[in-house]
Amino acid sequence: MPTIEPLKPSAGWYQFSAVESDWDAVDPAQLETMTVQMHLIRAFEEQVLELAGQKLINGPAHSSIGQEAGAVGSALPLTTADQINGSHRGHHQFLAKALNAVAPDGFRLGADWTPDVVTVLYRTLAEIAGLSDGYCHGRGGSMHLQWKEIGAMGTNAIVGGAVPFATGFAKAHQLAGTDAVAVTYFGDGASNIGSTLEALNIAAAWKLPIVFFIENNHYAVSTTDEESTADARLSVRGLGFGIPSWRVDGQDALAVKLVMDEVLAHVRTGQGPAVVEADTYRYFHQNGPFPGSAFGYRSKEEEASWRDRDPLQMAERHLERLDIADREQLDALRRACKQLMRELAGRIAEPDPAGRPGQLRIRPELWPPASFIDVGIRGDWPDVDPARVRTGLDFTADELTTARFVDVIAAAMHRRMETDDRVLVLGEDVHKLNGGSRGATKGLPQDFPGRVLGTPIAEAGFTGLGGGIALDGRFYPVVELMYADFIWVAADQIFNQIGRARHMFGGDHDMAMLMRLKIGTTTGYGSQHSMDPAGVLSTSVGWRIIAPSTAVDYVGLLNAAMLTGDPVAVLEHDADLYKLEGPAPTDLDYVLPFGKAAVRREGSEVTLISYLSMVQRCLDAVEQSGVDGEVIDLRWLDRASLDWDTITESVRKTNRVVIVEQGAQGTSYGGWLAGEIGRRLFDWLDAPVLRVQGGEAAPSISKALETAANANTDDIVATLDELKG
């Protein structure tokens, strides 16, 4: 007979409650602070809903009325060095963090509002209304609130999308050797999201100083937590990863504060992450000023039962019981908070002269100008010592050696880590196998211990962690995706999060990081490991893209990319470039010009435009065909960095264009480029722009079908022959 023994989880799971004696033991000033903060947040949210009801908020207004205790209680023990992020329903958490930052000595009943407190409330309201005075200059609105300087790193509209970033903040704290922590707030819906679970796993494996704070308000829009998961006690998620977890009454601000005291003592001392689940309730629908019962998915009786446990009333009862405040003082507090918010609403809205009586409009002078729309998508090119800048075509024989392309990658990264101790490398297997799966990190783990991080197979998790490190700004992450196809696995983090973070939060902060992407064409790895991602990445605002075709270019482009304040994707051909031996620089510190293409061959009859290994195939095809083709190696592929001066000069000379790429039609880079050339340079074209590319299908495992799927030299020659005909 088999033996069956019950197993115990490797971490504890606790229900935490506060009792009356806990309220008795707390400093009365702290109870006043919590109560005033909750009243300010409640009045703020009510004012937001009033403005939304008058159609003065463009977009959603996800109120947190009913959930104030979780935000205030959890934020009170935090310092400005601690960093938080959150979800689309994050006004209360943002305000709690900001109010603590500007009023570190707390709040007292009856005290006047300080100018700093008024400014926090005004700028937050202005942001939600989409105005220039907001923290993100109106770009973030209700769902994207950020004040990085005080540790409010940004709320997020993608459910679960912000959670991996918070592991990046925590890793930065860990690397910096501080006792600061990250707190990531999310709801019951995000508890079921893959990126959240990946973040939990990485945080546990690396013992990161992070608190996963689940606001379980029991509804993901209208779907209940009981419908979504087998165990609606969502803190159970922590047990699966060996993370100690606490469950607390989210209507009790003191209970939340006390559990956070206990949790932070655990996290700050290097014992790893924690999970806190606050059992709470949102009084209104997902968006707007109506209760859930108005939409039929909740009963009025259920809503009333939660209002009977209102967090503000709970705190007030204790203040009255302890003779800290009487009813008159508490009513005066309520009136003062409401009056302050009415005054702030009056600063952003005014009677509409063209409207009906009582109708308001946003004050026109507060809107951001239309010219601001694209400001801050990316940073400006940095200033570089001219002595460091080389063209890549100006190396003499004594400045070059012979090396494999992949070894130059490792050498270039070694040099950057040697000269800048902020640089980190992370990805699957990068710390083993003598340089990862292909040797591109060879020697780095041995020479830079603790800075080469082998990750779990969790592309969304570790890519988002890299994004969080970039947003934090103290370190420079280099994230390696083993194959370019895996951008789809990490797509939310790459496109919605990293690529948009700078612009979305106002354009004032850098997002400096590198993402190395190995392209597996001609490796025999088939349909899911052979994508050229250039076309996909070029559609994403915020990313710069470099595509080195030679080892000399790799070093100079890498160095240039790492000087920018932007996220940069580095495309690397595996089989077509990694193993090639050729000229390699002995100097590893030079920089190629920003946004500058290279003319690899001058010609007069046609301009061939390409990148990566297809550049050499273009050169070979020109020689075989006898056509006098000019070959341009783009080097920089993103739309903002593309060298239109070089392309324009060439097309004006040749009047014909062939765009060459290896990969499939569906993810083609050349499609948009051909259209843009036609738009910009139509008057100089004597023929339609021609394109050489792979087939419709992705490459297959069969060698014969793989060869047929990818464009090659013969395809370029055939296209050039068409021009001769």
PDB file of C-alpha atoms in Angstrom, residues 423-588:
ATOM      1  CA  VAL A 423      24.790  47.604 -15.043  1.00  0.00           C
ATOM      2  CA  LEU A 424      22.969  44.314 -14.352  1.00  0.00           C
ATOM      3  CA  VAL A 425      22.296  41.404 -16.692  1.00  0.00           C
ATOM      4  CA  LEU A 426      19.265  39.174 -16.234  1.00  0.00           C
ATOM      5  CA  GLY A 427      17.603  36.405 -18.171  1.00  0.00           C
ATOM      6  CA  GLU A 428      17.212  32.664 -18.433  1.00  0.00           C
ATOM      7  CA  ASP A 429      20.493  30.742 -17.979  1.00  0.00           C
ATOM      8  CA  VAL A 430      22.655  33.843 -18.381  1.00  0.00           C
ATOM      9  CA  HIS A 431      24.530  32.854 -15.227  1.00  0.00           C
ATOM     10  CA  LYS A 432      25.430  29.319 -16.367  1.00  0.00           C
ATOM     11  CA  LEU A 433      26.387  27.222 -19.424  1.00  0.00           C
ATOM     12  CA  ASN A 434      29.572  29.246 -19.913  1.00  0.00           C
ATOM     13  CA  GLY A 435      27.712  32.299 -21.089  1.00  0.00           C
ATOM     14  CA  GLY A 436      24.086  31.315 -21.402  1.00  0.00           C
ATOM     15  CA  SER A 437      22.498  29.392 -24.242  1.00  0.00           C
ATOM     16  CA  ARG A 438      24.901  30.764 -26.877  1.00  0.00           C
ATOM     17  CA  GLY A 439      27.813  32.231 -24.899  1.00  0.00           C
ATOM     18  CA  ALA A 440      26.819  35.898 -25.044  1.00  0.00           C
ATOM     19  CA  THR A 441      27.360  36.336 -21.276  1.00  0.00           C
ATOM     20  CA  LYS A 442      30.590  34.347 -21.097  1.00  0.00           C
ATOM     21  CA  GLY A 443      32.788  35.391 -18.175  1.00  0.00           C
ATOM     22  CA  LEU A 444      30.274  37.824 -16.696  1.00  0.00           C
ATOM     23  CA  PRO A 445      28.994  35.736 -13.737  1.00  0.00           C
ATOM     24  CA  GLN A 446      32.518  35.022 -12.542  1.00  0.00           C
ATOM     25  CA  ASP A 447      33.771  38.593 -12.824  1.00  0.00           C
ATOM     26  CA  PHE A 448      30.613  40.360 -11.613  1.00  0.00           C
ATOM     27  CA  PRO A 449      29.047  38.187  -8.904  1.00  0.00           C
ATOM     28  CA  GLY A 450      25.562  39.252  -7.902  1.00  0.00           C
ATOM     29  CA  ARG A 451      25.083  41.316 -11.052  1.00  0.00           C
ATOM     30  CA  VAL A 452      24.307  38.484 -13.496  1.00  0.00           C
ATOM     31  CA  LEU A 453      20.902  37.148 -12.506  1.00  0.00           C
ATOM     32  CA  GLY A 454      19.636  33.849 -13.825  1.00  0.00           C
ATOM     33  CA  THR A 455      15.858  34.080 -13.848  1.00  0.00           C
ATOM     34  CA  PRO A 456      13.006  31.580 -13.794  1.00  0.00           C
ATOM     35  CA  ILE A 457      11.308  30.894 -17.108  1.00  0.00           C
ATOM     36  CA  ALA A 458       8.966  33.815 -16.627  1.00  0.00           C
ATOM     37  CA  GLU A 459       9.426  36.361 -19.402  1.00  0.00           C
ATOM     38  CA  ALA A 460       6.660  38.691 -18.260  1.00  0.00           C
ATOM     39  CA  GLY A 461       7.947  38.561 -14.697  1.00  0.00           C
ATOM     40  CA  PHE A 462      11.612  39.247 -15.287  1.00  0.00           C
ATOM     41  CA  THR A 463      11.095  41.681 -18.164  1.00  0.00           C
ATOM     42  CA  GLY A 464       8.766  43.694 -15.936  1.00  0.00           C
ATOM     43  CA  LEU A 465      11.310  43.448 -13.125  1.00  0.00           C
ATOM     44  CA  GLY A 466      13.832  45.012 -15.499  1.00  0.00           C
ATOM     45  CA  GLY A 467      11.314  47.734 -16.276  1.00  0.00           C
ATOM     46  CA  GLY A 468      10.886  48.454 -12.580  1.00  0.00           C
ATOM     47  CA  ILE A 469      14.657  48.748 -12.135  1.00  0.00           C
ATOM     48  CA  ALA A 470      14.732  51.162 -15.072  1.00  0.00           C
ATOM     49  CA  LEU A 471      11.947  53.282 -13.601  1.00  0.00           C
ATOM     50  CA  ASP A 472      13.696  53.315 -10.218  1.00  0.00           C
ATOM     51  CA  GLY A 473      16.763  54.689 -12.020  1.00  0.00           C
ATOM     52  CA  ARG A 474      19.591  53.626  -9.697  1.00  0.00           C
ATOM     53  CA  PHE A 475      20.683  50.679 -11.848  1.00  0.00           C
ATOM     54  CA  TYR A 476      20.811  49.853 -15.552  1.00  0.00           C
ATOM     55  CA  PRO A 477      19.156  46.531 -16.432  1.00  0.00           C
ATOM     56  CA  VAL A 478      20.109  44.456 -19.461  1.00  0.00           C
ATOM     57  CA  VAL A 479      17.327  41.927 -20.051  1.00  0.00           C
ATOM     58  CA  GLU A 480      17.952  38.982 -22.361  1.00  0.00           C
ATOM     59  CA  LEU A 481      15.069  37.141 -24.006  1.00  0.00           C
ATOM     60  CA  MET A 482      16.379  33.800 -25.192  1.00  0.00           C
ATOM     61  CA  TYR A 483      14.402  34.116 -28.441  1.00  0.00           C
ATOM     62  CA  ALA A 484      12.704  37.121 -29.984  1.00  0.00           C
ATOM     63  CA  ASP A 485       9.409  35.229 -30.243  1.00  0.00           C
ATOM     64  CA  PHE A 486       9.144  35.479 -26.472  1.00  0.00           C
ATOM     65  CA  ILE A 487       8.239  39.154 -26.749  1.00  0.00           C
ATOM     66  CA  TRP A 488       4.691  37.852 -27.130  1.00  0.00           C
ATOM     67  CA  VAL A 489       4.949  36.170 -23.725  1.00  0.00           C
ATOM     68  CA  ALA A 490       6.134  39.439 -22.175  1.00  0.00           C
ATOM     69  CA  ALA A 491       4.069  41.671 -24.458  1.00  0.00           C
ATOM     70  CA  ASP A 492       2.213  43.634 -21.775  1.00  0.00           C
ATOM     71  CA  GLN A 493       5.429  44.504 -19.967  1.00  0.00           C
ATOM     72  CA  ILE A 494       7.273  45.420 -23.184  1.00  0.00           C
ATOM     73  CA  PHE A 495       4.594  47.418 -24.956  1.00  0.00           C
ATOM     74  CA  ASN A 496       2.027  48.624 -22.385  1.00  0.00           C
ATOM     75  CA  GLN A 497       4.425  49.150 -19.511  1.00  0.00           C
ATOM     76  CA  ILE A 498       8.078  49.781 -20.407  1.00  0.00           C
ATOM     77  CA  GLY A 499       7.486  51.420 -23.780  1.00  0.00           C
ATOM     78  CA  ARG A 500       4.784  53.779 -22.510  1.00  0.00           C
ATOM     79  CA  ALA A 501       5.978  54.518 -18.969  1.00  0.00           C
ATOM     80  CA  ARG A 502       7.947  57.653 -19.702  1.00  0.00           C
ATOM     81  CA  HIS A 503       5.314  59.387 -21.825  1.00  0.00           C
ATOM     82  CA  MET A 504       2.302  58.108 -19.857  1.00  0.00           C
ATOM     83  CA  PHE A 505       3.609  59.525 -16.586  1.00  0.00           C
ATOM     84  CA  GLY A 506       4.355  62.946 -18.058  1.00  0.00           C
ATOM     85  CA  GLY A 507       7.654  62.510 -19.908  1.00  0.00           C
ATOM     86  CA  ASP A 508       9.874  63.753 -17.089  1.00  0.00           C
ATOM     87  CA  HIS A 509      11.841  60.629 -16.145  1.00  0.00           C
ATOM     88  CA  ASP A 510      14.162  58.255 -17.983  1.00  0.00           C
ATOM     89  CA  MET A 511      13.459  54.579 -18.679  1.00  0.00           C
ATOM     90  CA  ALA A 512      17.011  53.488 -19.413  1.00  0.00           C
ATOM     91  CA  MET A 513      17.384  49.774 -20.100  1.00  0.00           C
ATOM     92  CA  LEU A 514      18.489  47.317 -22.759  1.00  0.00           C
ATOM     93  CA  MET A 515      16.584  44.302 -24.059  1.00  0.00           C
ATOM     94  CA  ARG A 516      18.671  41.803 -26.019  1.00  0.00           C
ATOM     95  CA  LEU A 517      16.661  39.697 -28.466  1.00  0.00           C
ATOM     96  CA  LYS A 518      18.122  36.652 -30.183  1.00  0.00           C
ATOM     97  CA  ILE A 519      16.609  35.983 -33.615  1.00  0.00           C
ATOM     98  CA  GLY A 520      16.521  32.260 -34.329  1.00  0.00           C
ATOM     99  CA  THR A 521      16.056  32.207 -38.094  1.00  0.00           C
ATOM    100  CA  THR A 522      17.964  29.382 -39.847  1.00  0.00           C
ATOM    101  CA  THR A 523      18.607  27.602 -36.541  1.00  0.00           C
ATOM    102  CA  GLY A 524      16.083  24.810 -37.145  1.00  0.00           C
ATOM    103  CA  TYR A 525      14.049  25.844 -34.117  1.00  0.00           C
ATOM    104  CA  GLY A 526      10.884  26.213 -36.124  1.00  0.00           C
ATOM    105  CA  SER A 527       7.809  28.367 -36.052  1.00  0.00           C
ATOM    106  CA  GLN A 528       7.915  29.602 -32.450  1.00  0.00           C
ATOM    107  CA  HIS A 529      11.628  30.453 -32.238  1.00  0.00           C
ATOM    108  CA  SER A 530      12.350  32.162 -35.555  1.00  0.00           C
ATOM    109  CA  MET A 531      10.635  35.541 -35.610  1.00  0.00           C
ATOM    110  CA  ASP A 532      12.290  38.773 -36.658  1.00  0.00           C
ATOM    111  CA  PRO A 533      10.666  41.213 -34.202  1.00  0.00           C
ATOM    112  CA  ALA A 534      11.706  44.442 -35.948  1.00  0.00           C
ATOM    113  CA  GLY A 535       8.319  45.062 -37.528  1.00  0.00           C
ATOM    114  CA  VAL A 536       6.443  44.435 -34.297  1.00  0.00           C
ATOM    115  CA  LEU A 537       8.765  46.516 -32.134  1.00  0.00           C
ATOM    116  CA  SER A 538       8.717  49.431 -34.559  1.00  0.00           C
ATOM    117  CA  THR A 539       4.984  49.835 -33.943  1.00  0.00           C
ATOM    118  CA  SER A 540       5.560  50.434 -30.236  1.00  0.00           C
ATOM    119  CA  VAL A 541       6.041  54.013 -29.140  1.00  0.00           C
ATOM    120  CA  GLY A 542       8.888  54.487 -26.693  1.00  0.00           C
ATOM    121  CA  TRP A 543      11.360  51.797 -27.749  1.00  0.00           C
ATOM    122  CA  ARG A 544      14.518  52.478 -29.708  1.00  0.00           C
ATOM    123  CA  ILE A 545      15.838  49.586 -31.819  1.00  0.00           C
ATOM    124  CA  ILE A 546      19.388  48.835 -32.920  1.00  0.00           C
ATOM    125  CA  ALA A 547      20.330  46.103 -35.392  1.00  0.00           C
ATOM    126  CA  PRO A 548      24.113  45.552 -35.668  1.00  0.00           C
ATOM    127  CA  SER A 549      25.276  43.749 -38.813  1.00  0.00           C
ATOM    128  CA  THR A 550      28.956  43.559 -37.822  1.00  0.00           C
ATOM    129  CA  ALA A 551      30.939  43.097 -34.644  1.00  0.00           C
ATOM    130  CA  VAL A 552      32.361  46.598 -35.028  1.00  0.00           C
ATOM    131  CA  ASP A 553      28.859  48.013 -35.213  1.00  0.00           C
ATOM    132  CA  TYR A 554      27.712  45.937 -32.262  1.00  0.00           C
ATOM    133  CA  VAL A 555      30.164  47.568 -29.873  1.00  0.00           C
ATOM    134  CA  GLY A 556      29.508  51.121 -31.049  1.00  0.00           C
ATOM    135  CA  LEU A 557      25.732  50.740 -31.187  1.00  0.00           C
ATOM    136  CA  LEU A 558      25.578  49.065 -27.789  1.00  0.00           C
ATOM    137  CA  ASN A 559      27.620  51.848 -26.226  1.00  0.00           C
ATOM    138  CA  ALA A 560      25.436  54.486 -27.854  1.00  0.00           C
ATOM    139  CA  ALA A 561      22.239  52.753 -26.767  1.00  0.00           C
ATOM    140  CA  MET A 562      23.363  52.536 -23.154  1.00  0.00           C
ATOM    141  CA  LEU A 563      24.025  56.266 -23.037  1.00  0.00           C
ATOM    142  CA  THR A 564      20.413  57.110 -23.839  1.00  0.00           C
ATOM    143  CA  GLY A 565      17.719  57.386 -21.213  1.00  0.00           C
ATOM    144  CA  ASP A 566      15.425  55.144 -23.223  1.00  0.00           C
ATOM    145  CA  PRO A 567      14.566  51.466 -23.429  1.00  0.00           C
ATOM    146  CA  VAL A 568      16.510  50.020 -26.372  1.00  0.00           C
ATOM    147  CA  ALA A 569      15.943  46.666 -28.077  1.00  0.00           C
ATOM    148  CA  VAL A 570      19.085  45.036 -29.513  1.00  0.00           C
ATOM    149  CA  LEU A 571      18.411  42.591 -32.337  1.00  0.00           C
ATOM    150  CA  GLU A 572      20.951  39.794 -32.700  1.00  0.00           C
ATOM    151  CA  HIS A 573      21.008  37.123 -35.398  1.00  0.00           C
ATOM    152  CA  ASP A 574      21.889  33.772 -33.916  1.00  0.00           C
ATOM    153  CA  ALA A 575      22.971  31.328 -36.628  1.00  0.00           C
ATOM    154  CA  ASP A 576      23.539  34.021 -39.235  1.00  0.00           C
ATOM    155  CA  LEU A 577      25.922  36.166 -37.160  1.00  0.00           C
ATOM    156  CA  TYR A 578      26.889  34.682 -33.792  1.00  0.00           C
ATOM    157  CA  LYS A 579      29.353  32.109 -35.123  1.00  0.00           C
ATOM    158  CA  LEU A 580      30.912  34.301 -37.795  1.00  0.00           C
ATOM    159  CA  GLU A 581      34.539  35.230 -37.335  1.00  0.00           C
ATOM    160  CA  GLY A 582      35.570  38.607 -38.601  1.00  0.00           C
ATOM    161  CA  PRO A 583      37.054  41.990 -37.776  1.00  0.00           C
ATOM    162  CA  ALA A 584      36.493  42.976 -34.167  1.00  0.00           C
ATOM    163  CA  PRO A 585      37.574  46.152 -32.376  1.00  0.00           C
ATOM    164  CA  THR A 586      40.199  46.170 -29.667  1.00  0.00           C
ATOM    165  CA  ASP A 587      38.720  49.435 -28.342  1.00  0.00           C
ATOM    166  CA  LEU A 588      35.414  48.706 -26.578  1.00  0.00           C
TER     167      LEU A 588
END
